[in-house]
mmCIF file of C-alpha atoms and ligand atoms in Angstrom:
data_model
loop_
_atom_site.group_PDB
_atom_site.id
_atom_site.type_symbol
_atom_site.label_atom_id
_atom_site.label_comp_id
_atom_site.label_asym_id
_atom_site.label_seq_id
_atom_site.Cartn_x
_atom_site.Cartn_y
_atom_site.Cartn_z
ATOM 1 C CA MET V 1 -21.973 -25.702 -25.548
ATOM 2 C CA LEU V 2 -19.807 -28.758 -25.913
ATOM 3 C CA LYS V 3 -22.858 -30.906 -26.406
ATOM 4 C CA LYS V 4 -23.249 -29.057 -29.668
ATOM 5 C CA LEU V 5 -21.004 -29.831 -32.615
ATOM 6 C CA ILE V 6 -19.307 -26.707 -33.911
ATOM 7 C CA ASN V 7 -16.318 -27.941 -35.844
ATOM 8 C CA GLU V 8 -14.725 -31.271 -36.618
ATOM 9 C CA CYS V 9 -11.553 -32.577 -38.212
ATOM 10 C CA THR V 10 -11.572 -36.083 -39.667
ATOM 11 C CA VAL V 11 -8.393 -37.828 -40.793
ATOM 12 C CA ASP V 12 -8.530 -41.051 -42.802
ATOM 13 C CA MET V 13 -5.206 -42.789 -42.507
ATOM 14 C CA LYS V 14 -3.659 -46.071 -43.584
ATOM 15 C CA LEU V 15 -1.139 -47.785 -41.346
ATOM 16 C CA HIS V 16 1.334 -50.053 -43.108
ATOM 17 C CA THR V 17 3.410 -52.465 -41.065
ATOM 18 C CA VAL V 18 7.144 -51.737 -41.276
ATOM 19 C CA ASP V 19 8.250 -54.215 -38.630
ATOM 20 C CA PRO V 20 6.153 -57.221 -37.744
ATOM 21 C CA ILE V 21 3.551 -56.146 -35.212
ATOM 22 C CA LEU V 22 2.291 -57.952 -32.206
ATOM 23 C CA ILE V 23 -0.864 -57.132 -30.324
ATOM 24 C CA LYS V 24 -1.548 -58.918 -27.067
ATOM 25 C CA SER V 25 -4.988 -60.334 -26.817
ATOM 26 C CA GLY V 26 -4.856 -60.779 -23.064
ATOM 27 C CA LEU V 27 -6.252 -64.242 -23.565
ATOM 28 C CA ALA V 28 -4.147 -67.234 -22.719
ATOM 29 C CA THR V 29 -4.789 -70.192 -24.922
ATOM 30 C CA VAL V 30 -3.788 -73.705 -24.016
ATOM 31 C CA SER V 31 -2.459 -74.862 -27.346
ATOM 32 C CA GLY V 32 -2.014 -71.661 -29.329
ATOM 33 C CA PRO V 33 0.504 -68.864 -28.934
ATOM 34 C CA ASN V 34 0.699 -67.232 -25.518
ATOM 35 C CA MET V 35 0.276 -63.856 -27.114
ATOM 36 C CA ALA V 36 -2.149 -63.438 -29.950
ATOM 37 C CA PHE V 37 -3.740 -60.690 -31.941
ATOM 38 C CA VAL V 38 -7.002 -59.186 -31.108
ATOM 39 C CA GLU V 39 -9.276 -60.744 -33.641
ATOM 40 C CA THR V 40 -12.755 -60.162 -34.847
ATOM 41 C CA TYR V 41 -15.126 -61.773 -37.302
ATOM 42 C CA ARG V 42 -15.416 -59.615 -40.336
ATOM 43 C CA ASN V 43 -16.542 -60.392 -43.853
ATOM 44 C CA GLY V 44 -17.141 -63.957 -42.758
ATOM 45 C CA ARG V 45 -13.648 -64.695 -41.470
ATOM 46 C CA ARG V 46 -11.426 -64.160 -38.496
ATOM 47 C CA GLU V 47 -9.239 -61.141 -38.895
ATOM 48 C CA PRO V 48 -6.739 -59.333 -36.700
ATOM 49 C CA TYR V 49 -7.390 -55.652 -36.022
ATOM 50 C CA LEU V 50 -5.947 -52.827 -33.964
ATOM 51 C CA PRO V 51 -8.441 -51.715 -31.326
ATOM 52 C CA GLY V 52 -9.172 -47.985 -31.343
ATOM 53 C CA SER V 53 -8.588 -47.844 -27.598
ATOM 54 C CA SER V 54 -5.026 -49.088 -27.943
ATOM 55 C CA LEU V 55 -4.366 -46.781 -30.915
ATOM 56 C CA LYS V 56 -5.640 -43.885 -28.854
ATOM 57 C CA GLY V 57 -3.227 -44.848 -26.088
ATOM 58 C CA VAL V 58 -0.334 -44.963 -28.557
ATOM 59 C CA ILE V 59 -1.242 -41.579 -30.028
ATOM 60 C CA ARG V 60 -1.770 -39.973 -26.637
ATOM 61 C CA SER V 61 1.542 -41.100 -25.236
ATOM 62 C CA HIS V 62 3.363 -40.045 -28.400
ATOM 63 C CA ALA V 63 1.654 -36.639 -28.305
ATOM 64 C CA GLU V 64 2.631 -36.248 -24.647
ATOM 65 C CA ARG V 65 6.215 -37.084 -25.525
ATOM 66 C CA ILE V 66 6.168 -34.331 -28.168
ATOM 67 C CA ALA V 67 4.707 -31.888 -25.644
ATOM 68 C CA ARG V 68 7.339 -32.739 -23.049
ATOM 69 C CA THR V 69 10.110 -32.435 -25.596
ATOM 70 C CA LEU V 70 9.035 -28.906 -26.451
ATOM 71 C CA LYS V 71 8.148 -27.924 -22.908
ATOM 72 C CA SER V 72 8.653 -29.933 -19.765
ATOM 73 C CA PRO V 73 6.597 -30.404 -17.700
ATOM 74 C CA SER V 74 3.508 -29.892 -19.812
ATOM 75 C CA ALA V 75 1.275 -32.930 -19.414
ATOM 76 C CA CYS V 76 0.083 -34.831 -16.378
ATOM 77 C CA GLU V 77 0.691 -38.553 -15.915
ATOM 78 C CA PRO V 78 -2.549 -40.414 -15.414
ATOM 79 C CA PHE V 79 -1.178 -43.761 -16.435
ATOM 80 C CA PHE V 80 1.419 -44.755 -13.913
ATOM 81 C CA ASN V 81 3.260 -47.907 -14.629
ATOM 82 C CA GLU V 82 3.987 -50.284 -11.799
ATOM 83 C CA ASP V 83 7.501 -48.979 -11.158
ATOM 84 C CA VAL V 84 6.275 -45.415 -10.787
ATOM 85 C CA LYS V 85 3.410 -46.487 -8.541
ATOM 86 C CA GLU V 86 5.792 -48.357 -6.288
ATOM 87 C CA ALA V 87 8.229 -45.462 -6.153
ATOM 88 C CA LEU V 88 5.414 -43.039 -5.405
ATOM 89 C CA LYS V 89 4.202 -45.159 -2.528
ATOM 90 C CA GLN V 90 7.599 -44.878 -0.940
ATOM 91 C CA GLU V 91 8.044 -41.232 -1.860
ATOM 92 C CA SER V 92 4.843 -39.594 -0.683
ATOM 93 C CA GLN V 93 1.110 -39.926 -1.059
ATOM 94 C CA ARG V 94 0.973 -36.346 -2.248
ATOM 95 C CA ALA V 95 2.497 -37.198 -5.565
ATOM 96 C CA GLN V 96 -0.499 -39.369 -6.354
ATOM 97 C CA THR V 97 -2.686 -36.309 -6.615
ATOM 98 C CA LEU V 98 -0.678 -34.857 -9.428
ATOM 99 C CA TRP V 99 -2.803 -35.585 -12.410
ATOM 100 C CA CYS V 100 -5.780 -33.717 -13.741
ATOM 101 C CA GLY V 101 -8.610 -36.138 -12.971
ATOM 102 C CA GLU V 102 -7.411 -36.687 -9.430
ATOM 103 C CA LYS V 103 -6.872 -32.997 -8.846
ATOM 104 C CA LEU V 104 -10.443 -32.216 -9.941
ATOM 105 C CA ARG V 105 -11.822 -35.024 -7.792
ATOM 106 C CA ILE V 106 -10.200 -33.515 -4.730
ATOM 107 C CA ARG V 107 -11.600 -30.081 -5.533
ATOM 108 C CA GLU V 108 -15.057 -31.558 -5.919
ATOM 109 C CA LYS V 109 -14.704 -33.293 -2.556
ATOM 110 C CA ARG V 110 -14.040 -29.861 -1.126
ATOM 111 C CA LEU V 111 -17.476 -28.936 -2.471
ATOM 112 C CA GLU V 112 -16.246 -26.916 -5.383
ATOM 113 C CA GLN V 113 -18.518 -27.212 -8.380
ATOM 114 C CA ILE V 114 -16.617 -28.716 -11.274
ATOM 115 C CA THR V 115 -18.355 -27.569 -14.424
ATOM 116 C CA ASN V 116 -17.315 -28.585 -17.929
ATOM 117 C CA GLN V 117 -15.650 -25.202 -18.219
ATOM 118 C CA VAL V 118 -13.546 -25.722 -15.105
ATOM 119 C CA ALA V 119 -12.697 -29.305 -16.044
ATOM 120 C CA TYR V 120 -11.457 -28.157 -19.444
ATOM 121 C CA LYS V 121 -9.654 -25.009 -18.395
ATOM 122 C CA ASP V 122 -7.881 -26.600 -15.438
ATOM 123 C CA SER V 123 -6.704 -29.694 -17.262
ATOM 124 C CA CYS V 124 -3.368 -30.146 -18.982
ATOM 125 C CA PRO V 125 -3.258 -30.058 -22.809
ATOM 126 C CA ALA V 126 -3.354 -33.863 -23.022
ATOM 127 C CA CYS V 127 -6.447 -34.190 -20.831
ATOM 128 C CA ARG V 128 -8.171 -31.389 -22.764
ATOM 129 C CA LEU V 129 -7.671 -33.211 -26.026
ATOM 130 C CA PHE V 130 -7.730 -36.873 -25.003
ATOM 131 C CA GLY V 131 -9.888 -36.685 -21.876
ATOM 132 C CA SER V 132 -9.566 -37.700 -18.264
ATOM 133 C CA THR V 133 -11.824 -39.214 -15.653
ATOM 134 C CA TYR V 134 -13.548 -35.821 -15.526
ATOM 135 C CA TYR V 135 -13.642 -34.887 -19.101
ATOM 136 C CA VAL V 136 -14.554 -36.945 -22.096
ATOM 137 C CA GLY V 137 -12.054 -35.372 -24.491
ATOM 138 C CA ARG V 138 -12.303 -34.242 -28.086
ATOM 139 C CA PHE V 139 -10.241 -36.948 -29.708
ATOM 140 C CA ALA V 140 -11.470 -40.283 -31.012
ATOM 141 C CA VAL V 141 -9.933 -42.971 -33.185
ATOM 142 C CA SER V 142 -11.731 -45.898 -34.760
ATOM 143 C CA ASP V 143 -10.655 -49.505 -34.697
ATOM 144 C CA ALA V 144 -8.188 -50.111 -37.525
ATOM 145 C CA TYR V 145 -9.241 -52.916 -39.863
ATOM 146 C CA LEU V 146 -7.276 -54.578 -42.600
ATOM 147 C CA ILE V 147 -7.891 -53.076 -45.995
ATOM 148 C CA PRO V 148 -9.133 -55.491 -48.646
ATOM 149 C CA GLY V 149 -6.220 -57.086 -50.465
ATOM 150 C CA SER V 150 -3.812 -56.670 -47.566
ATOM 151 C CA HIS V 151 -1.777 -59.860 -47.280
ATOM 152 C CA ALA V 152 -1.356 -59.812 -43.518
ATOM 153 C CA TYR V 153 0.858 -62.841 -43.074
ATOM 154 C CA LYS V 154 0.837 -64.392 -39.657
ATOM 155 C CA GLN V 155 3.999 -65.901 -38.297
ATOM 156 C CA ARG V 156 4.943 -67.608 -35.079
ATOM 157 C CA ARG V 157 8.210 -66.798 -33.405
ATOM 158 C CA ASP V 158 9.979 -67.984 -30.334
ATOM 159 C CA GLY V 159 10.269 -65.232 -27.821
ATOM 160 C CA VAL V 160 12.471 -64.984 -24.796
ATOM 161 C CA GLY V 161 11.249 -63.051 -21.804
ATOM 162 C CA ILE V 162 13.316 -59.950 -21.243
ATOM 163 C CA ASP V 163 14.059 -58.927 -17.707
ATOM 164 C CA ARG V 164 12.762 -55.378 -17.276
ATOM 165 C CA TYR V 165 15.515 -54.384 -14.910
ATOM 166 C CA THR V 166 18.664 -55.908 -16.337
ATOM 167 C CA GLY V 167 17.649 -55.985 -19.988
ATOM 168 C CA GLY V 168 18.923 -59.560 -20.142
ATOM 169 C CA ALA V 169 16.958 -62.711 -20.742
ATOM 170 C CA SER V 170 14.643 -63.586 -17.922
ATOM 171 C CA ASN V 171 15.149 -67.077 -16.573
ATOM 172 C CA ARG V 172 11.448 -67.741 -16.426
ATOM 173 C CA ALA V 173 9.979 -67.067 -19.734
ATOM 174 C CA LYS V 174 10.138 -68.627 -23.114
ATOM 175 C CA PHE V 175 7.015 -68.218 -25.107
ATOM 176 C CA ASP V 176 5.574 -68.147 -28.572
ATOM 177 C CA LEU V 177 4.903 -64.870 -30.253
ATOM 178 C CA GLU V 178 2.440 -64.417 -33.029
ATOM 179 C CA VAL V 179 3.285 -61.555 -35.333
ATOM 180 C CA LEU V 180 1.740 -60.027 -38.391
ATOM 181 C CA THR V 181 3.644 -58.773 -41.418
ATOM 182 C CA ASP V 182 2.738 -57.113 -44.682
ATOM 183 C CA ALA V 183 -0.489 -55.713 -43.366
ATOM 184 C CA THR V 184 -2.234 -52.448 -44.094
ATOM 185 C CA PHE V 185 -4.882 -51.166 -41.741
ATOM 186 C CA GLN V 186 -7.232 -48.267 -42.154
ATOM 187 C CA CYS V 187 -8.427 -46.022 -39.338
ATOM 188 C CA THR V 188 -10.213 -42.714 -38.853
ATOM 189 C CA ILE V 189 -9.222 -40.049 -36.357
ATOM 190 C CA LYS V 190 -11.719 -37.396 -35.311
ATOM 191 C CA ILE V 191 -11.277 -34.252 -33.252
ATOM 192 C CA ARG V 192 -14.537 -32.506 -32.444
ATOM 193 C CA ASN V 193 -14.832 -28.916 -31.275
ATOM 194 C CA PHE V 194 -11.131 -28.324 -31.701
ATOM 195 C CA GLU V 195 -8.944 -25.363 -30.944
ATOM 196 C CA VAL V 196 -6.458 -24.795 -33.762
ATOM 197 C CA TRP V 197 -3.458 -25.681 -31.562
ATOM 198 C CA GLN V 198 -4.933 -29.157 -31.159
ATOM 199 C CA LEU V 199 -4.784 -29.712 -34.924
ATOM 200 C CA GLY V 200 -1.223 -28.406 -34.842
ATOM 201 C CA TRP V 201 -0.371 -30.966 -32.173
ATOM 202 C CA LEU V 202 -1.947 -33.714 -34.257
ATOM 203 C CA ALA V 203 0.151 -32.408 -37.164
ATOM 204 C CA TYR V 204 3.321 -33.442 -35.318
ATOM 205 C CA VAL V 205 1.896 -36.873 -34.533
ATOM 206 C CA ILE V 206 0.845 -37.408 -38.155
ATOM 207 C CA GLN V 207 4.316 -36.398 -39.347
ATOM 208 C CA ASP V 208 5.867 -38.958 -36.997
ATOM 209 C CA PHE V 209 3.500 -41.613 -38.335
ATOM 210 C CA LYS V 210 4.648 -40.716 -41.859
ATOM 211 C CA ASP V 211 8.279 -40.910 -40.709
ATOM 212 C CA GLU V 212 7.802 -44.416 -39.221
ATOM 213 C CA LEU V 213 8.585 -43.219 -35.707
ATOM 214 C CA ILE V 214 5.531 -44.671 -34.005
ATOM 215 C CA HIS V 215 5.125 -48.218 -32.734
ATOM 216 C CA VAL V 216 1.872 -50.044 -32.173
ATOM 217 C CA GLY V 217 1.262 -53.195 -30.211
ATOM 218 C CA SER V 218 3.720 -54.668 -27.783
ATOM 219 C CA GLY V 219 7.264 -55.884 -28.164
ATOM 220 C CA LYS V 220 8.864 -52.538 -28.954
ATOM 221 C CA SER V 221 12.055 -53.673 -27.227
ATOM 222 C CA ARG V 222 12.151 -56.675 -29.586
ATOM 223 C CA GLY V 223 12.063 -54.411 -32.619
ATOM 224 C CA LEU V 224 8.412 -55.002 -33.319
ATOM 225 C CA GLY V 225 5.567 -52.694 -34.098
ATOM 226 C CA ARG V 226 6.765 -49.862 -36.325
ATOM 227 C CA VAL V 227 4.111 -48.620 -38.728
ATOM 228 C CA ARG V 228 4.094 -46.072 -41.520
ATOM 229 C CA GLY V 229 1.151 -43.726 -41.688
ATOM 230 C CA GLU V 230 -0.284 -42.570 -44.977
ATOM 231 C CA VAL V 231 -2.971 -39.909 -44.904
ATOM 232 C CA GLN V 232 -5.692 -40.541 -47.463
ATOM 233 C CA LYS V 233 -7.751 -37.472 -46.790
ATOM 234 C CA VAL V 234 -8.621 -34.904 -44.180
ATOM 235 C CA ILE V 235 -11.934 -33.087 -43.947
ATOM 236 C CA VAL V 236 -12.451 -30.043 -41.745
ATOM 237 C CA SER V 237 -16.123 -29.237 -41.327
ATOM 238 C CA TYR V 238 -18.317 -26.681 -39.590
ATOM 239 C CA VAL V 239 -21.918 -26.508 -38.602
ATOM 240 C CA VAL V 240 -22.529 -22.832 -39.351
ATOM 241 C CA ALA V 241 -25.591 -21.238 -40.853
ATOM 242 C CA ASP V 242 -23.633 -18.663 -42.779
ATOM 243 C CA GLY V 243 -20.685 -19.827 -44.854
ATOM 244 C CA SER V 244 -19.282 -16.297 -45.088
ATOM 245 C CA ALA V 245 -18.037 -16.787 -41.493
ATOM 246 C CA LEU V 246 -15.444 -19.120 -43.012
ATOM 247 C CA ARG V 247 -14.137 -16.667 -45.573
ATOM 248 C CA HIS V 248 -11.771 -13.790 -45.045
ATOM 249 C CA ASP V 249 -12.446 -10.430 -46.691
ATOM 250 C CA GLY V 250 -9.450 -11.097 -48.896
ATOM 251 C CA GLY V 251 -11.119 -14.285 -50.151
ATOM 252 C CA ARG V 252 -8.990 -16.868 -48.339
ATOM 253 C CA ALA V 253 -10.600 -19.594 -46.238
ATOM 254 C CA ARG V 254 -10.594 -19.115 -42.460
ATOM 255 C CA LEU V 255 -9.829 -22.230 -40.455
ATOM 256 C CA ARG V 256 -11.510 -21.338 -37.189
ATOM 257 C CA GLY V 257 -11.044 -23.034 -33.843
ATOM 258 C CA ILE V 258 -13.750 -23.196 -31.240
ATOM 259 C CA GLY V 259 -12.189 -20.226 -29.448
ATOM 260 C CA SER V 260 -13.053 -18.144 -32.485
ATOM 261 C CA LEU V 261 -16.611 -19.468 -32.865
ATOM 262 C CA ALA V 262 -18.010 -20.282 -29.425
ATOM 263 C CA ARG V 263 -19.689 -17.545 -27.462
ATOM 264 C CA GLU V 264 -19.370 -19.169 -24.058
ATOM 265 C CA ASP V 265 -16.657 -18.095 -21.657
ATOM 266 C CA GLY V 266 -14.922 -20.027 -18.959
ATOM 267 C CA TYR V 267 -13.171 -22.679 -21.034
ATOM 268 C CA GLY V 268 -10.041 -20.638 -21.431
ATOM 269 C CA PHE V 269 -9.977 -21.131 -25.192
ATOM 270 C CA ALA V 270 -7.047 -19.664 -27.061
ATOM 271 C CA ALA V 271 -7.467 -16.095 -28.203
ATOM 272 C CA ASP V 272 -7.070 -15.513 -31.922
ATOM 273 C CA ASP V 273 -8.007 -19.119 -32.549
ATOM 274 C CA GLU V 274 -7.875 -19.205 -36.335
ATOM 275 C CA VAL V 275 -5.531 -19.355 -39.315
ATOM 276 C CA LEU V 276 -5.989 -18.493 -42.971
ATOM 277 C CA LEU V 277 -5.621 -21.364 -45.436
ATOM 278 C CA PRO V 278 -3.532 -20.961 -48.597
ATOM 279 C CA GLU V 279 -5.157 -19.956 -51.856
ATOM 280 C CA GLY V 280 -7.093 -22.767 -53.451
ATOM 281 C CA PHE V 281 -8.814 -24.034 -50.307
ATOM 282 C CA SER V 282 -12.351 -23.079 -49.415
ATOM 283 C CA PHE V 283 -15.253 -24.259 -47.290
ATOM 284 C CA GLU V 284 -18.158 -25.438 -49.395
ATOM 285 C CA ARG V 285 -21.551 -26.632 -48.354
ATOM 286 C CA PRO V 286 -22.529 -29.606 -50.484
ATOM 287 C CA GLN V 287 -26.157 -29.596 -51.541
ATOM 288 C CA GLY V 288 -28.425 -31.151 -48.955
ATOM 289 C CA LYS V 289 -25.730 -31.169 -46.297
ATOM 290 C CA LEU V 290 -25.775 -29.286 -43.041
ATOM 291 C CA ARG V 291 -22.064 -28.760 -42.899
ATOM 292 C CA SER V 292 -19.591 -26.596 -44.739
ATOM 293 C CA GLU V 293 -16.432 -28.557 -45.380
ATOM 294 C CA CYS V 294 -12.956 -28.310 -46.796
ATOM 295 C CA LEU V 295 -11.248 -31.372 -48.243
ATOM 296 C CA PHE V 296 -7.497 -31.968 -48.081
ATOM 297 C CA ASP V 297 -6.599 -34.949 -50.257
ATOM 298 C CA ASN V 298 -3.799 -36.105 -52.570
ATOM 299 C CA GLY V 299 -1.135 -35.115 -50.070
ATOM 300 C CA ARG V 300 -2.546 -31.625 -49.600
ATOM 301 C CA ASP V 301 -3.074 -32.343 -45.898
ATOM 302 C CA THR V 302 0.529 -31.119 -45.588
ATOM 303 C CA GLU V 303 -0.768 -27.584 -46.157
ATOM 304 C CA LEU V 304 -3.206 -27.929 -43.283
ATOM 305 C CA TRP V 305 -0.549 -29.213 -40.915
ATOM 306 C CA LEU V 306 1.897 -26.478 -41.874
ATOM 307 C CA GLU V 307 -0.655 -23.767 -41.139
ATOM 308 C CA THR V 308 -1.727 -25.215 -37.789
ATOM 309 C CA ALA V 309 1.641 -26.339 -36.396
ATOM 310 C CA ASP V 310 2.628 -22.744 -35.578
ATOM 311 C CA LYS V 311 -0.413 -22.417 -33.347
ATOM 312 C CA TRP V 312 0.693 -25.489 -31.408
ATOM 313 C CA ASP V 313 4.253 -24.193 -31.093
ATOM 314 C CA ALA V 314 2.965 -20.897 -29.694
ATOM 315 C CA PHE V 315 0.471 -22.609 -27.417
ATOM 316 C CA ILE V 316 2.921 -25.012 -25.819
ATOM 317 C CA ALA V 317 5.610 -22.341 -25.479
ATOM 318 C CA GLY V 318 3.143 -20.231 -23.502
ATOM 319 C CA TYR V 319 1.658 -23.052 -21.427
ATOM 320 C CA ASP V 320 2.507 -23.450 -17.772
ATOM 321 C CA ILE V 321 1.339 -26.531 -15.963
ATOM 322 C CA PRO V 322 -0.211 -25.793 -12.539
ATOM 323 C CA ARG V 323 2.544 -25.645 -9.967
ATOM 324 C CA GLU V 324 1.321 -28.549 -7.840
ATOM 325 C CA MET V 325 1.524 -30.848 -10.861
ATOM 326 C CA ALA V 326 5.095 -29.950 -11.603
ATOM 327 C CA HIS V 327 6.510 -31.850 -8.649
ATOM 328 C CA THR V 328 10.073 -32.349 -9.790
ATOM 329 C CA LYS V 329 10.773 -35.485 -7.794
ATOM 330 C CA PHE V 330 7.660 -37.033 -9.249
ATOM 331 C CA LEU V 331 8.602 -36.076 -12.792
ATOM 332 C CA ASP V 332 12.052 -37.545 -12.334
ATOM 333 C CA LEU V 333 10.470 -40.842 -11.406
ATOM 334 C CA VAL V 334 8.210 -40.772 -14.407
ATOM 335 C CA GLN V 335 11.007 -39.921 -16.777
ATOM 336 C CA GLU V 336 13.182 -42.628 -15.313
ATOM 337 C CA ALA V 337 10.429 -45.190 -15.738
ATOM 338 C CA ASN V 338 9.602 -44.114 -19.283
ATOM 339 C CA GLY V 339 13.259 -44.038 -20.255
ATOM 340 C CA ASP V 340 13.587 -47.716 -19.437
ATOM 341 C CA GLU V 341 11.109 -48.728 -22.048
HETATM 342 ZN ZN1 ZN T 401 -3.866 -34.008 -17.548
#
């Protein structure tokens, strides 16, 4: 079923730099700055860009933070940082099994068959949307490239290494930083085969992008990396033969999640997985196109987010993480480590 596309939400968004941003390239150069942007050749010149993989990481961890704020614990922790790993080693090996991919791997070792249905149903909300080692996820974000006409000034700065434990200057490090200011990037987010609560979750993330609460790149503790998101347009589309399935008797458009459209059981999709859109929105099938789509542009994406956010609120309020993943000692360690950042 999930090999088939049923519905899709596409968000085109601009990201404007608020603070200078710094993206590590991971490449040490002998003469140049120790930390440099990821660059690519585009339109015949070298240009910095934000890799989709790192944007996805930023969005996932922000979404998890939102989930934990509303309901804790509610998402597993696949990405241990070094402090947590070290603490876990001393604490117990058991704690290392407390994330979705690892949990499923152990069940498979015990000869249980892990189908797509099981992998989805028995994963936390974050792994269902963003994926895990067992599940590819529904969420994708493109690389973000500079829009034409964006100034994107590069500057070099002296940086001082900050000791992670004391917060003071580290005696070792003094290095050059290369930062970018006055840049505007463009990226596209896609969620395929969504449940409506997943759009509602994205709604919170998008709002925080608009409110300049999200940082990209490294150097957050140096006051770098804040961006402002600006949604250009959102398109929600369906591959359905009969467009009347997307209209309510009363005439309003039905925004239907996969739980409302898919026939297959076993995924644990939300019941009542749909909302009605306000008057003025409808799903149309452009001539020659396979899909019926609804366009939210000129700031009207707000209406979509308002309608879907309630579904997320209800979902997360009713969600209970499997007991073995809610190891309190473990969560304390994670929170401690994240709080230091
Ligand atoms: Zn998970």
